[in-house]
PDB file of C-alpha atoms in Angstrom:
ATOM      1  CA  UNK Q   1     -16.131 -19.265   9.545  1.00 79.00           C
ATOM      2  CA  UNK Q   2     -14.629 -17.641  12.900  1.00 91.00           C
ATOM      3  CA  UNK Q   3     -15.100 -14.018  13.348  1.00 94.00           C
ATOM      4  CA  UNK Q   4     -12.952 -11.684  15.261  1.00 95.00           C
ATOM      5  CA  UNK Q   5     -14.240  -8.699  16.346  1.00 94.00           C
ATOM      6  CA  UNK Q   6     -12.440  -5.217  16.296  1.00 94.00           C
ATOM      7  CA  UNK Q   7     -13.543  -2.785  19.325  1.00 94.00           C
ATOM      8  CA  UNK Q   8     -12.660   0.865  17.792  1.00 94.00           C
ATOM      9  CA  UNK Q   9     -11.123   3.608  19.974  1.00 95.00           C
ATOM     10  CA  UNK Q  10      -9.835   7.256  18.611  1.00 95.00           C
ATOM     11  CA  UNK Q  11      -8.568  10.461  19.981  1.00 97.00           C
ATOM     12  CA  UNK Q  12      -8.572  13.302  17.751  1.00 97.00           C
ATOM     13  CA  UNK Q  13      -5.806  15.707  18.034  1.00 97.00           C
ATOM     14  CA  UNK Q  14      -4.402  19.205  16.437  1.00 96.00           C
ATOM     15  CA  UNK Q  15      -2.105  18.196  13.734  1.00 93.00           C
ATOM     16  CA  UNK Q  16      -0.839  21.779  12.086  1.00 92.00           C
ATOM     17  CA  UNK Q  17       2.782  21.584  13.250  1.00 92.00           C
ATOM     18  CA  UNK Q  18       2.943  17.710  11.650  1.00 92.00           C
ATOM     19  CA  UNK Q  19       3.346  16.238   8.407  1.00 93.00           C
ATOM     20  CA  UNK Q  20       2.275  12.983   7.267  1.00 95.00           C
ATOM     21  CA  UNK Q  21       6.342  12.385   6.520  1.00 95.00           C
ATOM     22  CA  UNK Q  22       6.845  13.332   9.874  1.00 95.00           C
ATOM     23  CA  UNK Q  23       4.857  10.867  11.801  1.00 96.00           C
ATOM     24  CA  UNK Q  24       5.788   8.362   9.355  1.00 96.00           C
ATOM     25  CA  UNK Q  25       9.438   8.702  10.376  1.00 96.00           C
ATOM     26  CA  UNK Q  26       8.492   8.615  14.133  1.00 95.00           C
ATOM     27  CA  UNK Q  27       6.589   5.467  13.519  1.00 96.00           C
ATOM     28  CA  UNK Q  28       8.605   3.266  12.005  1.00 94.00           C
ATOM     29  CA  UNK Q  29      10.967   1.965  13.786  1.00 93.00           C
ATOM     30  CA  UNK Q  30       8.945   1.345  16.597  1.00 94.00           C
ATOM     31  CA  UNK Q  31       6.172  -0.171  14.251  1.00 95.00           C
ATOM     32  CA  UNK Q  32       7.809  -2.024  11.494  1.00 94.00           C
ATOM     33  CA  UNK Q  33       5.704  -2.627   8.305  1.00 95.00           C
ATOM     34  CA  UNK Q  34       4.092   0.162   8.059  1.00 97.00           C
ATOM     35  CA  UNK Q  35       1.824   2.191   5.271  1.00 97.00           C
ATOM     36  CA  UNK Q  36       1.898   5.700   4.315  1.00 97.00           C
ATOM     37  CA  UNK Q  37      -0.789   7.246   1.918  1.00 95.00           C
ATOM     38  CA  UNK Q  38      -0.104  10.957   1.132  1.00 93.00           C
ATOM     39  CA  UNK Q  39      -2.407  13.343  -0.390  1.00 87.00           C
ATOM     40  CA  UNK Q  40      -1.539  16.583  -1.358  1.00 78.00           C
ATOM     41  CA  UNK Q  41      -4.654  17.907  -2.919  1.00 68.00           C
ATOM     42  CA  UNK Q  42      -5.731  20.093   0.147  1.00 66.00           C
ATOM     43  CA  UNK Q  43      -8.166  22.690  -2.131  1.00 64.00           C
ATOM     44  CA  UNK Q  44     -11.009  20.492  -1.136  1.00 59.00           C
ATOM     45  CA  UNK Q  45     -12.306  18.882   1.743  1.00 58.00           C
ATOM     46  CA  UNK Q  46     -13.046  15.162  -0.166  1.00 60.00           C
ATOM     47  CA  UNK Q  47      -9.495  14.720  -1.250  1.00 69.00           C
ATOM     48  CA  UNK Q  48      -7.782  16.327   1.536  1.00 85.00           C
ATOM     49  CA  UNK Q  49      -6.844  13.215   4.070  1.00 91.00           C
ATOM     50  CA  UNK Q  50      -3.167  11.562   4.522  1.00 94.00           C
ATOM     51  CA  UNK Q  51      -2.953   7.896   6.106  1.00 96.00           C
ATOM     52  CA  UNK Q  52      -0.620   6.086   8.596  1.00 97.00           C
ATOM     53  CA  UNK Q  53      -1.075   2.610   9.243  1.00 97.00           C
ATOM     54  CA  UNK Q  54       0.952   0.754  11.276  1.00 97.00           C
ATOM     55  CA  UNK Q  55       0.593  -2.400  13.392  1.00 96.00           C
ATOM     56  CA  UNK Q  56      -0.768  -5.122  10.940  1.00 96.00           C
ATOM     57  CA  UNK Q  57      -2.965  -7.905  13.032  1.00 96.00           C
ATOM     58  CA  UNK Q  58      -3.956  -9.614   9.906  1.00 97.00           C
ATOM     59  CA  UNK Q  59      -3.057 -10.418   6.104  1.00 98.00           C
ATOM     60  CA  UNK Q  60      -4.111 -11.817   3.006  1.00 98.00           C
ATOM     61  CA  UNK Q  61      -0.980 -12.701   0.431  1.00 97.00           C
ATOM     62  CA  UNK Q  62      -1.406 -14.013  -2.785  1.00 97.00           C
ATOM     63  CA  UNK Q  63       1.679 -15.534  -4.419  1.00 94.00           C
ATOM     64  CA  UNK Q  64       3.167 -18.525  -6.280  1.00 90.00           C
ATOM     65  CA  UNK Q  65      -0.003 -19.661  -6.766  1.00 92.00           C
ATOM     66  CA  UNK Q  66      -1.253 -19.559  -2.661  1.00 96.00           C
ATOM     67  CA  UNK Q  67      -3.363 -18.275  -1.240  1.00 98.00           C
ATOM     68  CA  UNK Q  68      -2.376 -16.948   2.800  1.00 98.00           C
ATOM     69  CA  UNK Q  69      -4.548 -16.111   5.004  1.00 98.00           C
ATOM     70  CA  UNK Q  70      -2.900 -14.782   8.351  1.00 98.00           C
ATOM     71  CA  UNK Q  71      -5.355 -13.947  11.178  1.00 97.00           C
ATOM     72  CA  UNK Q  72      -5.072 -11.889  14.569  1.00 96.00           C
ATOM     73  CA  UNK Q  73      -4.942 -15.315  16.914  1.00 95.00           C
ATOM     74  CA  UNK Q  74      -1.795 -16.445  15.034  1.00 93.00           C
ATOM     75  CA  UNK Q  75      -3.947 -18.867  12.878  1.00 96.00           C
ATOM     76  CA  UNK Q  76      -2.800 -19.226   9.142  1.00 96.00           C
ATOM     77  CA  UNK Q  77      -5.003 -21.099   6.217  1.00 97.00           C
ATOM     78  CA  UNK Q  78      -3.178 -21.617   3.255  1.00 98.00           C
ATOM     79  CA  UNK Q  79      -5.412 -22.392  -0.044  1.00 97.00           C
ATOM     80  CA  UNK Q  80      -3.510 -23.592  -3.387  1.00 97.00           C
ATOM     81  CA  UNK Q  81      -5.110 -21.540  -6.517  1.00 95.00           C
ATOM     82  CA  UNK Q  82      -6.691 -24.033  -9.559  1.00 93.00           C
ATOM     83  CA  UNK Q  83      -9.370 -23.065 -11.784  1.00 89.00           C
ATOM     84  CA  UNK Q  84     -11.819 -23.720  -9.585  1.00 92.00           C
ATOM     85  CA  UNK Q  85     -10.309 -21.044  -7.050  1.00 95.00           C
ATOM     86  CA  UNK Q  86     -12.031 -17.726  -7.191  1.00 96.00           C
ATOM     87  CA  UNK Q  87      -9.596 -15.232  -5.510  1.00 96.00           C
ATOM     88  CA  UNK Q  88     -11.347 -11.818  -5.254  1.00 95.00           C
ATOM     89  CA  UNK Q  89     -13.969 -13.760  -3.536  1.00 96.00           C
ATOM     90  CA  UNK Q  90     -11.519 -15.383  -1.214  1.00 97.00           C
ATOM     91  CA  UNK Q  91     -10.713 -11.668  -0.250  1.00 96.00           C
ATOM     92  CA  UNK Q  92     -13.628 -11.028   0.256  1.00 95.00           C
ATOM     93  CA  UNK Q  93     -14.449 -13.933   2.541  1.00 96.00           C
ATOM     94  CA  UNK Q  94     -11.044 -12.481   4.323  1.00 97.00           C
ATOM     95  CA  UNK Q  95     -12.797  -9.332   4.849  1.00 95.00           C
ATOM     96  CA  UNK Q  96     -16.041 -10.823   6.443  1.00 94.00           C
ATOM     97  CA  UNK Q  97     -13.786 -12.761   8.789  1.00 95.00           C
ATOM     98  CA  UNK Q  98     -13.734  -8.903  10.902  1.00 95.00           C
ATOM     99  CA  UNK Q  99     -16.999  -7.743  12.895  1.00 92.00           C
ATOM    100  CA  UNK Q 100     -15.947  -3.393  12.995  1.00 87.00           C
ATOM    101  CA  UNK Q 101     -17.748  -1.107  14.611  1.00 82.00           C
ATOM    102  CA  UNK Q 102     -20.239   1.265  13.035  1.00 82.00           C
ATOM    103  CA  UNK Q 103     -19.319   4.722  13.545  1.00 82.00           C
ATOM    104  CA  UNK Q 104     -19.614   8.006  12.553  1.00 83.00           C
ATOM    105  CA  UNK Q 105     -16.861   9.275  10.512  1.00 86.00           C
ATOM    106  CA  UNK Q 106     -17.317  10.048   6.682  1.00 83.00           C
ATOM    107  CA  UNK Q 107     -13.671   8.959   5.885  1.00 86.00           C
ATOM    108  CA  UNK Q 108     -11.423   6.132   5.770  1.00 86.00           C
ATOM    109  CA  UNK Q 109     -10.613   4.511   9.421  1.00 87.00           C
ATOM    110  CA  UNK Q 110     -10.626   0.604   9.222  1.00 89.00           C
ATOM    111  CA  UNK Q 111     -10.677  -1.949   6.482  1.00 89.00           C
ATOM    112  CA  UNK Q 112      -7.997  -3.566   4.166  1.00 94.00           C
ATOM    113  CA  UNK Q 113      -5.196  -1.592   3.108  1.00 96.00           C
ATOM    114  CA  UNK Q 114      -2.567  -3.304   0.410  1.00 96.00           C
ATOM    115  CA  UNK Q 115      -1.882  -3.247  -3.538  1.00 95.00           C
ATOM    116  CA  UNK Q 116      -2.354  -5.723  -6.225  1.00 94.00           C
ATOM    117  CA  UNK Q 117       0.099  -5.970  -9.019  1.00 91.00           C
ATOM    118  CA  UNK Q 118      -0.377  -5.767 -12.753  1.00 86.00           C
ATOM    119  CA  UNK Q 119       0.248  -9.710 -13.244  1.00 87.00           C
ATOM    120  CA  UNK Q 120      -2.713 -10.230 -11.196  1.00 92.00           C
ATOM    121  CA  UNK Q 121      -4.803  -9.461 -13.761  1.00 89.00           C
ATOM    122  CA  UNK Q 122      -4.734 -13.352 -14.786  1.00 89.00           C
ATOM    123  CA  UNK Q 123      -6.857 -13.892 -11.610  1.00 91.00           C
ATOM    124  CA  UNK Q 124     -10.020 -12.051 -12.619  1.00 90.00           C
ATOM    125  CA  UNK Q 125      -9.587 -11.958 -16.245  1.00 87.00           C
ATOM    126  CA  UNK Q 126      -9.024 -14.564 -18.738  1.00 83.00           C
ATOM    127  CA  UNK Q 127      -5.275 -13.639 -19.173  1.00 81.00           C
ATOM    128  CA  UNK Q 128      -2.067 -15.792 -19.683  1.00 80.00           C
ATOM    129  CA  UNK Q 129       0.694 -14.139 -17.992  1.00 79.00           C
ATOM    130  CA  UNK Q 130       4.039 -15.864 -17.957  1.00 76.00           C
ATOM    131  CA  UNK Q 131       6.741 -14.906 -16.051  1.00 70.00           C
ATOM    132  CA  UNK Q 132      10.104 -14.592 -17.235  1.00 66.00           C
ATOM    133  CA  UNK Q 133      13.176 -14.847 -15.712  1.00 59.00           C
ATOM    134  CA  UNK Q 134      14.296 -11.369 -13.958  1.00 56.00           C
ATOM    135  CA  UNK Q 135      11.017 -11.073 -12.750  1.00 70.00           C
ATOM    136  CA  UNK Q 136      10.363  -9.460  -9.397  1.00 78.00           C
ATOM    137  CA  UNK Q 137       9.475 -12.179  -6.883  1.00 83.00           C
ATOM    138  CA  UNK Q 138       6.956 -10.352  -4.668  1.00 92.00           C
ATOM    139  CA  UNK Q 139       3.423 -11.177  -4.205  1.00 95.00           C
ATOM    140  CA  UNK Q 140       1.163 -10.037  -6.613  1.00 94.00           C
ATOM    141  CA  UNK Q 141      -1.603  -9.418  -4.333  1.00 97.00           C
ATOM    142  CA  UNK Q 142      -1.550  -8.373  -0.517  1.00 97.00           C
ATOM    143  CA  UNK Q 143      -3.619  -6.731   1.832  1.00 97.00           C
ATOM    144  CA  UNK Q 144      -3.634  -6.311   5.468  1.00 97.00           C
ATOM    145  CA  UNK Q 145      -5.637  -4.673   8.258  1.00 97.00           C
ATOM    146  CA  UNK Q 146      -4.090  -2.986  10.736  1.00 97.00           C
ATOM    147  CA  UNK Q 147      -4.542  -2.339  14.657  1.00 97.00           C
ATOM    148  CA  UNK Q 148      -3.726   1.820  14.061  1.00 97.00           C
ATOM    149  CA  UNK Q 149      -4.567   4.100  11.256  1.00 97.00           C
ATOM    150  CA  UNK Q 150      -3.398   7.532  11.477  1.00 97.00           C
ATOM    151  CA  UNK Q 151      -5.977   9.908   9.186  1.00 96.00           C
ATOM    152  CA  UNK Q 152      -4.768  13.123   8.686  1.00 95.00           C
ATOM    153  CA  UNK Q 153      -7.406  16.303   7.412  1.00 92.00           C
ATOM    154  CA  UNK Q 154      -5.135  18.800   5.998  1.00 91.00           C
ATOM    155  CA  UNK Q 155      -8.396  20.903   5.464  1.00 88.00           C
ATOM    156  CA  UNK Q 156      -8.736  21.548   8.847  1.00 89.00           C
ATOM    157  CA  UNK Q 157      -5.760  20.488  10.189  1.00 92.00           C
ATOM    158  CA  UNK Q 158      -6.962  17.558  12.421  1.00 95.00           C
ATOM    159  CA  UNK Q 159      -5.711  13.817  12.942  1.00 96.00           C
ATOM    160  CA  UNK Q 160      -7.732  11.058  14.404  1.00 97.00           C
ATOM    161  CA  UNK Q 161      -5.612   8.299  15.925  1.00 97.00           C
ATOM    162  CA  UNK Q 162      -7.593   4.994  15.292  1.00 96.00           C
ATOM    163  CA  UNK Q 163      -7.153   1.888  17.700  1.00 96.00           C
ATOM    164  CA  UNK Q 164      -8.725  -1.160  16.105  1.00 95.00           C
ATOM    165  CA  UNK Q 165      -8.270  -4.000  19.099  1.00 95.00           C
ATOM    166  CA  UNK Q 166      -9.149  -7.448  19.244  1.00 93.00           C
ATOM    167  CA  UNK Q 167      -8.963  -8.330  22.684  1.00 87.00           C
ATOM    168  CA  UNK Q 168      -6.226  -6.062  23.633  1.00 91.00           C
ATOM    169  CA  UNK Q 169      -5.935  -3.084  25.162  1.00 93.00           C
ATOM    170  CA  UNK Q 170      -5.700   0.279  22.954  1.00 95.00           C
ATOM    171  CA  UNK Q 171      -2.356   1.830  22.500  1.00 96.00           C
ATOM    172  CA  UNK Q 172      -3.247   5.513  21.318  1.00 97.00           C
ATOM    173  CA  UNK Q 173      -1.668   7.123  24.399  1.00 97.00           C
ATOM    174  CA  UNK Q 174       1.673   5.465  22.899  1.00 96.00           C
ATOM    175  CA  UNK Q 175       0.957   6.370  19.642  1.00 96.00           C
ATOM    176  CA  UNK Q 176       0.312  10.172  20.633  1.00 96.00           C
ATOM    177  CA  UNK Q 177       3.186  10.206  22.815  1.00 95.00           C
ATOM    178  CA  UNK Q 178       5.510   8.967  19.518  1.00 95.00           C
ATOM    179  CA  UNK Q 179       4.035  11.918  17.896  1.00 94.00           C
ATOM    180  CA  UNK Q 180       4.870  14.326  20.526  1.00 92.00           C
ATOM    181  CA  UNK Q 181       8.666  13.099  20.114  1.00 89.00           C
ATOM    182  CA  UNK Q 182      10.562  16.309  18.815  1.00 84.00           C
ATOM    183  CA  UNK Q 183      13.145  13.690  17.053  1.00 83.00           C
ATOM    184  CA  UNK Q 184      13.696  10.873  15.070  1.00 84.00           C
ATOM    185  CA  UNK Q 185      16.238   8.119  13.600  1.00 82.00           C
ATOM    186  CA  UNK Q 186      17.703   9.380  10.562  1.00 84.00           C
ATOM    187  CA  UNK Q 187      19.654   6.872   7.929  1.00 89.00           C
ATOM    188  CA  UNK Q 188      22.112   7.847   4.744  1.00 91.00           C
ATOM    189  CA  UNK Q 189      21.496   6.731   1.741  1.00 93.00           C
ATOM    190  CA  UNK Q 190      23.923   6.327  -0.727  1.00 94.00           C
ATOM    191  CA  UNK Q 191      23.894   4.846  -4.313  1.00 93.00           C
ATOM    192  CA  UNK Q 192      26.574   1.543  -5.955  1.00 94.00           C
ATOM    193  CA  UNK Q 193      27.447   1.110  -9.409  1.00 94.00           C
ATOM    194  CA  UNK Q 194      25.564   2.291 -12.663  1.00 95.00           C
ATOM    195  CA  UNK Q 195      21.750   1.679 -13.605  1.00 95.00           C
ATOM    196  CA  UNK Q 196      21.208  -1.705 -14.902  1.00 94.00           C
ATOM    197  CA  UNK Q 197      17.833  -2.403 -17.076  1.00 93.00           C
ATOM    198  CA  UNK Q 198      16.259  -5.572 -17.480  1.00 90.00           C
ATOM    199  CA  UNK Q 199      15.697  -4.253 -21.901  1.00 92.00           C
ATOM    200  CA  UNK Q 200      18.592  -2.446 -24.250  1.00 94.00           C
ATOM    201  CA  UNK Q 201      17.376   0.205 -26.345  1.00 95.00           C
ATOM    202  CA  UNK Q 202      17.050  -2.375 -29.001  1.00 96.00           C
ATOM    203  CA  UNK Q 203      14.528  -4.626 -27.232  1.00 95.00           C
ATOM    204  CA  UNK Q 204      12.225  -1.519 -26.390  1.00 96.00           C
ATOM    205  CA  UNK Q 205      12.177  -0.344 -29.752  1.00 96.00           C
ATOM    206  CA  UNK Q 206      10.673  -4.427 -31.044  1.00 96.00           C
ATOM    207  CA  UNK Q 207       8.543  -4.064 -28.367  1.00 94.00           C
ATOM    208  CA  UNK Q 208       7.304  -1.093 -29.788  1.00 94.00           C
ATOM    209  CA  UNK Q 209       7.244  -2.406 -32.939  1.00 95.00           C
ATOM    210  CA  UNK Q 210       5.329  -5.170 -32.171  1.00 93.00           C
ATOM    211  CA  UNK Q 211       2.886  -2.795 -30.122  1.00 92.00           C
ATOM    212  CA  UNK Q 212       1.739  -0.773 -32.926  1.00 92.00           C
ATOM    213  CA  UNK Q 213       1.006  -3.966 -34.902  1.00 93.00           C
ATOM    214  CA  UNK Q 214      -1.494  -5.139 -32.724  1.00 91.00           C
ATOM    215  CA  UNK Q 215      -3.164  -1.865 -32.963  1.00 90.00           C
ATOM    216  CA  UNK Q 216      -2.823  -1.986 -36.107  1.00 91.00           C
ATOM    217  CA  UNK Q 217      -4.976  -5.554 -36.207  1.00 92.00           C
ATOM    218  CA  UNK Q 218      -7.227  -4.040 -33.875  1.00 90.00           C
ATOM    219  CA  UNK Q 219      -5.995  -6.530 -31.094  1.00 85.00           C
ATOM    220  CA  UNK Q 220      -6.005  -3.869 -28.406  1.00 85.00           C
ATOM    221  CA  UNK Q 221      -6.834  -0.416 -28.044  1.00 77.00           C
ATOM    222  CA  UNK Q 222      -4.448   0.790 -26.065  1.00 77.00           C
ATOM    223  CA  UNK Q 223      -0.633  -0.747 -24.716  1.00 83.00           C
ATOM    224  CA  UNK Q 224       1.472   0.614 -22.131  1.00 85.00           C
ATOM    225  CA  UNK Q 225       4.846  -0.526 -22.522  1.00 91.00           C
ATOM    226  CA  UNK Q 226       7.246  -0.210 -19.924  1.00 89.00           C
ATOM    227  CA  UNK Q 227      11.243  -0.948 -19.211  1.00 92.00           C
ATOM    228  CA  UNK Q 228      12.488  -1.213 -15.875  1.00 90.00           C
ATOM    229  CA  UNK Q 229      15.595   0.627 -14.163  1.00 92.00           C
ATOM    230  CA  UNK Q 230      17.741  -0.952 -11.456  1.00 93.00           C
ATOM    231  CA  UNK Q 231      20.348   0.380  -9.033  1.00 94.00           C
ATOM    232  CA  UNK Q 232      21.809  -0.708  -5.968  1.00 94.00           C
ATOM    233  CA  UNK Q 233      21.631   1.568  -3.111  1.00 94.00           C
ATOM    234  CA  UNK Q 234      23.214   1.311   0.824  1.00 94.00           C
ATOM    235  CA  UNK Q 235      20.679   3.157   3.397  1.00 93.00           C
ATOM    236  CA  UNK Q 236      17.309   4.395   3.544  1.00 94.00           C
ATOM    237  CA  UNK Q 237      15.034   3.565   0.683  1.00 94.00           C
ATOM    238  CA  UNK Q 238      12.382   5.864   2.315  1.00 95.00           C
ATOM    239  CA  UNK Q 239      15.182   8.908   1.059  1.00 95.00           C
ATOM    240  CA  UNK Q 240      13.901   7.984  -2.628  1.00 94.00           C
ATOM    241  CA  UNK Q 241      10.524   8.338  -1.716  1.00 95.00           C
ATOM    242  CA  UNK Q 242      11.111  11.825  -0.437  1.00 94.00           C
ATOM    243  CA  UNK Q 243      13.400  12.817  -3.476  1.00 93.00           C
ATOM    244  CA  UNK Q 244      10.208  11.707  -5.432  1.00 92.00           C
ATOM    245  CA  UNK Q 245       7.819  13.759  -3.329  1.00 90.00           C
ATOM    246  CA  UNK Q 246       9.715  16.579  -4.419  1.00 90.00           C
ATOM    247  CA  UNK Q 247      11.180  15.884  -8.055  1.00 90.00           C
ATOM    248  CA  UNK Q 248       7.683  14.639  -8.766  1.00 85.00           C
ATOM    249  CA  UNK Q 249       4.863  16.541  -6.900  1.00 81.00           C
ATOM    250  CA  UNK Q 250       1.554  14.436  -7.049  1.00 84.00           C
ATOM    251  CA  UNK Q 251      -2.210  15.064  -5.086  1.00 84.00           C
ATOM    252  CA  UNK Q 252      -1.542  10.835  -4.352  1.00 88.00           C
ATOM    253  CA  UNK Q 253       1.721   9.753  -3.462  1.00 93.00           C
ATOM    254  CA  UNK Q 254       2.363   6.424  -1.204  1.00 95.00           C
ATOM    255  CA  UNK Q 255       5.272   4.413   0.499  1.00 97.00           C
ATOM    256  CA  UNK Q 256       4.483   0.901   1.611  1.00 97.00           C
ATOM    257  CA  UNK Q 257       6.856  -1.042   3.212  1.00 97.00           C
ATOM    258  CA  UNK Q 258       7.019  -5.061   3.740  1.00 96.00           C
ATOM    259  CA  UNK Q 259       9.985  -5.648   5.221  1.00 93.00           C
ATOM    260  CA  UNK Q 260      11.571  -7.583   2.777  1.00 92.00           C
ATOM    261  CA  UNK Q 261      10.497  -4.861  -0.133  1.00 94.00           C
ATOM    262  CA  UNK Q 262       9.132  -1.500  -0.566  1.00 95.00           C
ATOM    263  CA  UNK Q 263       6.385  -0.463  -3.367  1.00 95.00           C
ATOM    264  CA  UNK Q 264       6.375   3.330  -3.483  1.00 95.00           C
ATOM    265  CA  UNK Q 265       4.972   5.934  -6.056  1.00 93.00           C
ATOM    266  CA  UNK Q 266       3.418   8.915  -7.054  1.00 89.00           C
ATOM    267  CA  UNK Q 267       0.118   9.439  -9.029  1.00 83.00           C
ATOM    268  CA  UNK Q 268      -1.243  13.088 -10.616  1.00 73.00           C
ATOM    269  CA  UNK Q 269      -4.941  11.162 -10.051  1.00 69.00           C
ATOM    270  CA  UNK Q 270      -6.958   8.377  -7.996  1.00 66.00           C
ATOM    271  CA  UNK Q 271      -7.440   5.356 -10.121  1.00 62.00           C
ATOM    272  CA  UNK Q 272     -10.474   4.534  -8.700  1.00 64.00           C
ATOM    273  CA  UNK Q 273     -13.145   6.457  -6.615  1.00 66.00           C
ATOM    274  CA  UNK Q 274     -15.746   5.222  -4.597  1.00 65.00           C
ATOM    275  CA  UNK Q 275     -18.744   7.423  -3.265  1.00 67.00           C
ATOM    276  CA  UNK Q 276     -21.054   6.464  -0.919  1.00 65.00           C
ATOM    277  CA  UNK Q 277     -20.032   3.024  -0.923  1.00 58.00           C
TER     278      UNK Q 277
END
């Protein structure tokens, strides 16, 4: 298994005139693809980081059954999924594939940063998910590591720009300098047609229906049903996100975008926490 290694460089700078928005939207266009992690929970010091990461060198995509490994030399291993194919180990193996160096800092400043969907539950548990037709083609698993991370510590009001490089040279002094920018590209946004949903109101209410009978057999414990909404937009998507931020105030909020598709949210608490490793 080839290893690439990842020399780390940082700069740490004042960051009480700048928002994690803010860089965000002075990022972006120059670094396409990028992640924002927001956290709004600044009463204590363990909860009280943002992150930026832009400048992906490396990806792991799970979807239509493949497995697709991108890597920072341009290299690309594709592995078809059977029942043989254990995928959380094959992200794991992904994650092995990157020699980091050991450093000081307490908080998150390398490593993979991605989502994994709901349907990917059938890859770890025994599960039968079928898609049907209307279903959102995107992948239901993917991860990437990035060249730049951007933490934010709204406790003190500090930011550490992070330059992960493989062979290259690090580009914090063009990262700070995007910071320093006073302006940035602003797009309208601007909604077409009505709402569309993929169930009527009569659909839901089987679905409910047919819910509470499998609690009532004591198939499950607990069901989350959902319906989804759908309306075409010109513009920014990133707008929505900041209605969100505002409509619906969260300590976790995120925007991640893909290019092709944006997954974006807002959370009142962290699914999962990990402490000390």
């Amino acid at each position: 298994m080839k290893t690439y290694p990842l020399t780390t460089h940082y700069k740490k700078i004042i960051a009480d005139t700048i928002t994690p928005v803010s860089i965000y939207l002075k990022l972006r266009d120059k670094f396409p693809n990028s992640l924002l992690l927001e956290s709004s929970d600044y009463h204590a010091n363990d909860n009280s980081f943002s992150y930026i990461c832009c400048n992906p060198i490396a990806s792991i995509k799970v979807s239509n059954e493949n497995i697709t490994k991108v890597y920072p030399d341009g290299n690309q291993e594709i592995i078809t999924i059977d029942t043989d194919t254990d995928v959380s180990q094959q992200i794991h193996l992904f994650s092995k594939c990157f020699e980091r160096d050991q450093n000081e800092f307490k908080f998150i400043n390398n490593g993979l940063f991605g989502y994994i969907a709901y349907d990917a539950v059938r890859y770890f548990e025994d599960v039968e998910i079928q898609k049907k037709k209307g279903s959102l083609e995107i992948p239901d698993i993917y991860y990437a590591i990035y060249q730049n991370i951007i933490a934010i510590n709204h406790f003190n009001n500090e930011a550490y720009i992070f330059a992960h490089c493989n062979g290259n040279e690090s580009n914090i002094d063009e990262i700070e300098h995007l910071l320093k920018v006073k302006n940035f590209a602003a797009y309208n946004f601007s909604i077409e047609g009505d709402i569309t949903s993929n169930l009527n109101d009569e659909e839901f209410k089987q679905n409910v229906e047919k819910a509470k009978q499998h609690c009532f057999r004591g198939d499950v414990f607990q069901l989350v049903l959902s319906r989804r909404f759908s309306q075409k937009f010109k513009g920014d998507e990133f707008n929505v996100y900041r209605a969100l931020r505002s409509i619906n105030p969260s300590p976790y909020l995120f925007y991640f975008d893909y290019g092709d598709f944006k997954i974006f949210g807002s959370s009142p608490e962290a699914q999962l926490v990990v402490d000390k490793g």
